[in-house]
PDB file of C-alpha atoms in Angstrom:
ATOM      1  CA  MET A 966     155.855  31.652 105.430  1.00 65.00           C
ATOM      2  CA  ILE A 967     157.352  30.533 108.772  1.00 69.00           C
ATOM      3  CA  GLU A 968     154.787  30.010 111.624  1.00 84.00           C
ATOM      4  CA  GLU A 969     155.596  32.076 114.727  1.00 92.00           C
ATOM      5  CA  LYS A 970     153.543  31.800 117.787  1.00 95.00           C
ATOM      6  CA  ILE A 971     154.038  32.485 121.605  1.00 97.00           C
ATOM      7  CA  ILE A 972     153.042  30.149 124.315  1.00 98.00           C
ATOM      8  CA  LEU A 973     152.398  30.819 127.905  1.00 98.00           C
ATOM      9  CA  GLY A 974     152.779  28.257 130.393  1.00 98.00           C
ATOM     10  CA  ILE A 975     151.494  28.396 133.778  1.00 97.00           C
ATOM     11  CA  ASP A 976     151.993  26.466 136.945  1.00 95.00           C
ATOM     12  CA  PRO A 977     148.880  27.430 139.030  1.00 94.00           C
ATOM     13  CA  GLY A 978     149.207  27.923 142.852  1.00 91.00           C
ATOM     14  CA  THR A 979     147.940  29.932 145.786  1.00 91.00           C
ATOM     15  CA  THR A 980     151.070  30.302 147.176  1.00 93.00           C
ATOM     16  CA  ILE A 981     153.597  30.859 144.300  1.00 94.00           C
ATOM     17  CA  MET A 982     152.105  30.962 140.730  1.00 96.00           C
ATOM     18  CA  GLY A 983     154.868  29.984 138.229  1.00 96.00           C
ATOM     19  CA  PHE A 984     154.884  31.115 134.536  1.00 97.00           C
ATOM     20  CA  GLY A 985     157.244  30.939 131.528  1.00 97.00           C
ATOM     21  CA  LEU A 986     156.959  32.408 128.004  1.00 98.00           C
ATOM     22  CA  ILE A 987     158.571  30.611 124.980  1.00 98.00           C
ATOM     23  CA  LYS A 988     158.252  31.877 121.009  1.00 97.00           C
ATOM     24  CA  VAL A 989     158.122  29.398 118.387  1.00 95.00           C
ATOM     25  CA  VAL A 990     159.712  30.000 115.200  1.00 93.00           C
ATOM     26  CA  GLY A 991     158.910  27.221 112.621  1.00 87.00           C
ATOM     27  CA  LYS A 992     160.136  24.250 114.649  1.00 87.00           C
ATOM     28  CA  GLN A 993     162.676  26.387 116.970  1.00 91.00           C
ATOM     29  CA  MET A 994     162.064  27.367 120.803  1.00 94.00           C
ATOM     30  CA  GLN A 995     163.131  30.519 121.836  1.00 95.00           C
ATOM     31  CA  PHE A 996     162.990  31.647 125.522  1.00 96.00           C
ATOM     32  CA  ILE A 997     161.177  34.724 126.339  1.00 96.00           C
ATOM     33  CA  GLN A 998     160.606  34.939 130.167  1.00 95.00           C
ATOM     34  CA  LEU A 999     160.134  32.972 133.217  1.00 95.00           C
ATOM     35  CA  ASN A1000     158.914  34.202 136.516  1.00 95.00           C
ATOM     36  CA  GLU A1001     156.583  33.766 139.456  1.00 95.00           C
ATOM     37  CA  LEU A1002     153.806  35.593 141.144  1.00 96.00           C
ATOM     38  CA  ASP A1003     154.635  35.174 144.978  1.00 96.00           C
ATOM     39  CA  LEU A1004     151.371  35.245 147.053  1.00 96.00           C
ATOM     40  CA  LYS A1005     152.690  33.985 150.299  1.00 95.00           C
ATOM     41  CA  LYS A1006     152.404  37.485 151.835  1.00 96.00           C
ATOM     42  CA  TYR A1007     148.645  37.590 151.503  1.00 96.00           C
ATOM     43  CA  THR A1008     146.188  35.661 153.564  1.00 95.00           C
ATOM     44  CA  ASP A1009     142.930  36.444 151.954  1.00 95.00           C
ATOM     45  CA  HIS A1010     142.323  33.524 149.718  1.00 93.00           C
ATOM     46  CA  TYR A1011     139.875  35.678 147.483  1.00 96.00           C
ATOM     47  CA  LEU A1012     142.701  38.368 146.910  1.00 97.00           C
ATOM     48  CA  LYS A1013     145.038  35.747 145.715  1.00 97.00           C
ATOM     49  CA  LEU A1014     142.703  34.704 143.277  1.00 97.00           C
ATOM     50  CA  LYS A1015     142.267  38.075 142.030  1.00 98.00           C
ATOM     51  CA  LEU A1016     145.787  38.793 141.779  1.00 98.00           C
ATOM     52  CA  ILE A1017     146.173  35.594 139.940  1.00 97.00           C
ATOM     53  CA  PHE A1018     143.606  36.640 137.354  1.00 98.00           C
ATOM     54  CA  GLU A1019     145.049  40.078 136.946  1.00 98.00           C
ATOM     55  CA  ARG A1020     148.562  39.032 136.606  1.00 97.00           C
ATOM     56  CA  THR A1021     147.465  36.514 133.959  1.00 98.00           C
ATOM     57  CA  ILE A1022     145.439  39.309 132.150  1.00 98.00           C
ATOM     58  CA  GLU A1023     148.740  41.308 132.399  1.00 97.00           C
ATOM     59  CA  LEU A1024     150.989  38.635 130.863  1.00 97.00           C
ATOM     60  CA  ILE A1025     148.590  37.936 128.134  1.00 98.00           C
ATOM     61  CA  ASP A1026     147.909  41.818 127.360  1.00 97.00           C
ATOM     62  CA  THR A1027     151.824  42.258 127.445  1.00 97.00           C
ATOM     63  CA  HIS A1028     153.281  39.036 125.363  1.00 97.00           C
ATOM     64  CA  LYS A1029     150.118  38.487 123.313  1.00 97.00           C
ATOM     65  CA  PRO A1030     150.141  34.556 123.438  1.00 98.00           C
ATOM     66  CA  ASP A1031     148.777  32.601 120.799  1.00 97.00           C
ATOM     67  CA  GLU A1032     148.204  29.573 123.126  1.00 97.00           C
ATOM     68  CA  ILE A1033     148.321  28.771 126.832  1.00 97.00           C
ATOM     69  CA  ALA A1034     149.535  25.609 128.463  1.00 97.00           C
ATOM     70  CA  ILE A1035     148.479  25.003 132.058  1.00 97.00           C
ATOM     71  CA  GLU A1036     149.516  22.374 134.452  1.00 94.00           C
ATOM     72  CA  ALA A1037     146.574  20.450 135.453  1.00 89.00           C
ATOM     73  CA  PRO A1038     145.976  19.942 139.402  1.00 79.00           C
ATOM     74  CA  PHE A1039     147.231  16.515 140.691  1.00 72.00           C
ATOM     75  CA  PHE A1040     145.165  14.674 143.155  1.00 67.00           C
ATOM     76  CA  GLY A1041     146.686  14.894 146.513  1.00 68.00           C
ATOM     77  CA  LYS A1042     145.068  13.680 149.903  1.00 71.00           C
ATOM     78  CA  ASN A1043     144.468  17.288 151.267  1.00 79.00           C
ATOM     79  CA  VAL A1044     140.960  17.968 149.837  1.00 82.00           C
ATOM     80  CA  GLN A1045     141.347  21.662 151.104  1.00 82.00           C
ATOM     81  CA  SER A1046     144.516  22.201 149.280  1.00 81.00           C
ATOM     82  CA  MET A1047     143.184  20.596 146.247  1.00 83.00           C
ATOM     83  CA  LEU A1048     140.138  22.897 145.899  1.00 86.00           C
ATOM     84  CA  LYS A1049     142.392  26.074 146.384  1.00 86.00           C
ATOM     85  CA  LEU A1050     144.507  24.781 143.786  1.00 88.00           C
ATOM     86  CA  GLY A1051     141.713  24.108 141.484  1.00 90.00           C
ATOM     87  CA  ARG A1052     140.393  27.494 142.130  1.00 93.00           C
ATOM     88  CA  ALA A1053     143.682  28.997 141.200  1.00 94.00           C
ATOM     89  CA  GLN A1054     143.988  27.007 137.846  1.00 95.00           C
ATOM     90  CA  GLY A1055     140.421  28.218 137.201  1.00 95.00           C
ATOM     91  CA  VAL A1056     141.104  31.980 137.464  1.00 96.00           C
ATOM     92  CA  ALA A1057     144.039  31.446 135.274  1.00 97.00           C
ATOM     93  CA  MET A1058     142.041  29.827 132.843  1.00 97.00           C
ATOM     94  CA  ALA A1059     139.120  32.265 132.868  1.00 97.00           C
ATOM     95  CA  ALA A1060     141.713  35.043 132.260  1.00 97.00           C
ATOM     96  CA  GLY A1061     142.826  33.260 129.067  1.00 96.00           C
ATOM     97  CA  LEU A1062     139.614  32.403 128.052  1.00 96.00           C
ATOM     98  CA  SER A1063     138.329  35.988 128.460  1.00 96.00           C
ATOM     99  CA  ARG A1064     140.855  36.938 125.853  1.00 96.00           C
ATOM    100  CA  GLU A1065     139.556  33.882 123.524  1.00 95.00           C
ATOM    101  CA  ILE A1066     143.185  32.459 124.015  1.00 96.00           C
ATOM    102  CA  PRO A1067     143.288  28.366 123.329  1.00 96.00           C
ATOM    103  CA  ILE A1068     143.998  26.310 126.549  1.00 96.00           C
ATOM    104  CA  THR A1069     145.342  23.025 126.954  1.00 95.00           C
ATOM    105  CA  GLU A1070     145.637  20.960 130.532  1.00 94.00           C
ATOM    106  CA  TYR A1071     148.712  19.086 130.916  1.00 95.00           C
ATOM    107  CA  LEU A1072     149.013  16.547 134.164  1.00 93.00           C
ATOM    108  CA  PRO A1073     152.396  17.028 136.029  1.00 93.00           C
ATOM    109  CA  LYS A1074     153.724  13.690 134.816  1.00 94.00           C
ATOM    110  CA  LYS A1075     153.043  14.473 131.157  1.00 95.00           C
ATOM    111  CA  ILE A1076     154.995  17.467 131.302  1.00 96.00           C
ATOM    112  CA  LYS A1077     158.055  16.135 133.483  1.00 96.00           C
ATOM    113  CA  MET A1078     157.762  12.983 130.623  1.00 95.00           C
ATOM    114  CA  ALA A1079     157.866  15.432 127.686  1.00 95.00           C
ATOM    115  CA  ILE A1080     160.831  17.558 129.146  1.00 96.00           C
ATOM    116  CA  THR A1081     162.969  14.834 130.563  1.00 95.00           C
ATOM    117  CA  GLY A1082     161.488  11.375 129.465  1.00 94.00           C
ATOM    118  CA  ASN A1083     160.745  10.440 133.005  1.00 95.00           C
ATOM    119  CA  GLY A1084     157.394  11.067 134.383  1.00 93.00           C
ATOM    120  CA  ASN A1085     158.633  10.891 137.941  1.00 94.00           C
ATOM    121  CA  ALA A1086     161.404  13.368 137.632  1.00 96.00           C
ATOM    122  CA  SER A1087     162.206  15.907 140.232  1.00 94.00           C
ATOM    123  CA  LYS A1088     161.421  19.492 139.573  1.00 92.00           C
ATOM    124  CA  GLU A1089     165.331  20.275 139.824  1.00 95.00           C
ATOM    125  CA  GLN A1090     165.659  17.506 137.083  1.00 96.00           C
ATOM    126  CA  VAL A1091     163.091  19.238 134.963  1.00 96.00           C
ATOM    127  CA  ALA A1092     164.773  22.861 135.547  1.00 96.00           C
ATOM    128  CA  LYS A1093     168.125  21.637 134.724  1.00 96.00           C
ATOM    129  CA  MET A1094     166.699  20.333 131.311  1.00 96.00           C
ATOM    130  CA  LEU A1095     165.110  23.564 130.580  1.00 96.00           C
ATOM    131  CA  GLN A1096     168.299  25.214 131.454  1.00 95.00           C
ATOM    132  CA  SER A1097     170.115  22.873 128.933  1.00 94.00           C
ATOM    133  CA  LEU A1098     167.374  23.123 126.033  1.00 94.00           C
ATOM    134  CA  LEU A1099     166.905  26.949 126.515  1.00 95.00           C
ATOM    135  CA  GLY A1100     170.515  27.700 127.234  1.00 92.00           C
ATOM    136  CA  LEU A1101     169.147  29.385 130.524  1.00 93.00           C
ATOM    137  CA  LYS A1102     172.112  31.228 132.402  1.00 92.00           C
ATOM    138  CA  THR A1103     170.680  30.583 135.498  1.00 91.00           C
ATOM    139  CA  LEU A1104     167.801  28.974 137.524  1.00 90.00           C
ATOM    140  CA  PRO A1105     165.434  30.750 139.742  1.00 88.00           C
ATOM    141  CA  LYS A1106     165.525  30.079 143.715  1.00 85.00           C
ATOM    142  CA  ASN A1107     161.880  28.659 143.421  1.00 85.00           C
ATOM    143  CA  LEU A1108     161.550  26.308 140.705  1.00 91.00           C
ATOM    144  CA  ASP A1109     157.687  27.328 140.369  1.00 91.00           C
ATOM    145  CA  ALA A1110     158.786  29.489 137.453  1.00 94.00           C
ATOM    146  CA  THR A1111     160.749  26.569 135.712  1.00 96.00           C
ATOM    147  CA  ASP A1112     157.314  24.563 135.963  1.00 95.00           C
ATOM    148  CA  GLY A1113     155.521  27.211 134.079  1.00 96.00           C
ATOM    149  CA  LEU A1114     158.087  27.260 131.717  1.00 97.00           C
ATOM    150  CA  ALA A1115     157.931  23.326 131.458  1.00 97.00           C
ATOM    151  CA  ALA A1116     154.111  23.511 130.696  1.00 97.00           C
ATOM    152  CA  ALA A1117     154.736  25.869 127.522  1.00 97.00           C
ATOM    153  CA  VAL A1118     157.753  23.394 126.430  1.00 97.00           C
ATOM    154  CA  CYS A1119     155.822  20.323 126.682  1.00 97.00           C
ATOM    155  CA  HIS A1120     152.889  22.191 124.754  1.00 96.00           C
ATOM    156  CA  PHE A1121     155.518  23.155 122.050  1.00 95.00           C
ATOM    157  CA  TYR A1122     156.733  19.295 122.003  1.00 93.00           C
ATOM    158  CA  ASN A1123     153.105  18.056 121.930  1.00 90.00           C
ATOM    159  CA  TYR A1124     151.882  20.456 119.273  1.00 79.00           C
ATOM    160  CA  GLY A1125     149.798  18.824 116.445  1.00 63.00           C
ATOM    161  CA  LYS A1126     149.452  15.509 118.376  1.00 60.00           C
ATOM    162  CA  VAL A1127     146.020  14.452 118.525  1.00 44.00           C
ATOM    163  CA  THR A1128     145.967  13.485 122.479  1.00 44.00           C
ATOM    164  CA  VAL A1129     147.494  16.377 124.230  1.00 40.00           C
ATOM    165  CA  GLY A1130     144.864  16.857 127.050  1.00 48.00           C
ATOM    166  CA  LYS A1131     141.844  19.099 127.564  1.00 55.00           C
ATOM    167  CA  SER A1132     141.919  22.023 125.390  1.00 56.00           C
ATOM    168  CA  TYR A1133     139.594  24.962 125.328  1.00 56.00           C
ATOM    169  CA  SER A1134     139.136  27.230 122.216  1.00 55.00           C
ATOM    170  CA  GLY A1135     137.072  29.836 124.311  1.00 56.00           C
ATOM    171  CA  TRP A1136     134.619  30.096 126.992  1.00 55.00           C
ATOM    172  CA  ASP A1137     131.928  28.646 124.736  1.00 63.00           C
ATOM    173  CA  ALA A1138     134.063  25.740 124.365  1.00 61.00           C
ATOM    174  CA  PHE A1139     134.677  24.983 127.825  1.00 55.00           C
ATOM    175  CA  VAL A1140     131.148  24.929 128.720  1.00 58.00           C
ATOM    176  CA  LYS A1141     130.140  22.694 126.065  1.00 62.00           C
ATOM    177  CA  GLN A1142     133.021  20.213 127.072  1.00 59.00           C
ATOM    178  CA  ASN A1143     132.082  20.685 130.905  1.00 57.00           C
ATOM    179  CA  PRO A1144     128.438  20.779 131.110  1.00 57.00           C
ATOM    180  CA  ASN A1145     128.479  19.571 134.796  1.00 52.00           C
ATOM    181  CA  LYS A1146     130.998  21.908 136.091  1.00 49.00           C
ATOM    182  CA  VAL A1147     129.222  25.236 134.735  1.00 45.00           C
ATOM    183  CA  GLY A1148     125.794  26.661 136.098  1.00 47.00           C
TER     184      GLY A1148
END
């Protein structure tokens, strides 16, 4: 029996959340979708978080992914931006955990390395490689969507490897692995 699964990749953000879906059949990837949730027109940060949660739930309920790969926040100089990004990631993860979907986090460098072989690749280089790998006819104007797709493809390439990043099989697993972050 050939194993099939769907992977949802998410690039969290409070301005734009990019996402992509692939179907894995055996050892082959098939492109399903890439898109973004544009949050620029909203000024209320809590409304943005609610919309991220709802869109992630909608993607889960529509496409029934077996696993979620999410880009982990990178450490920047602006603490407020980092906090907002972490919240965006958290609500996307909470949506997956509420549906008991295993989640794996990947650092941006790890995703870039998996796609291009270069951990310092540009967004454009990642997008072009994904276009080639998955036979995409066109690329989106904003590359946040391809970043989400890249997380899914990175997860596919790392499937079965022992050290893939932090993984959570559900809310209980998340709480056990992060006792200082909850409660």
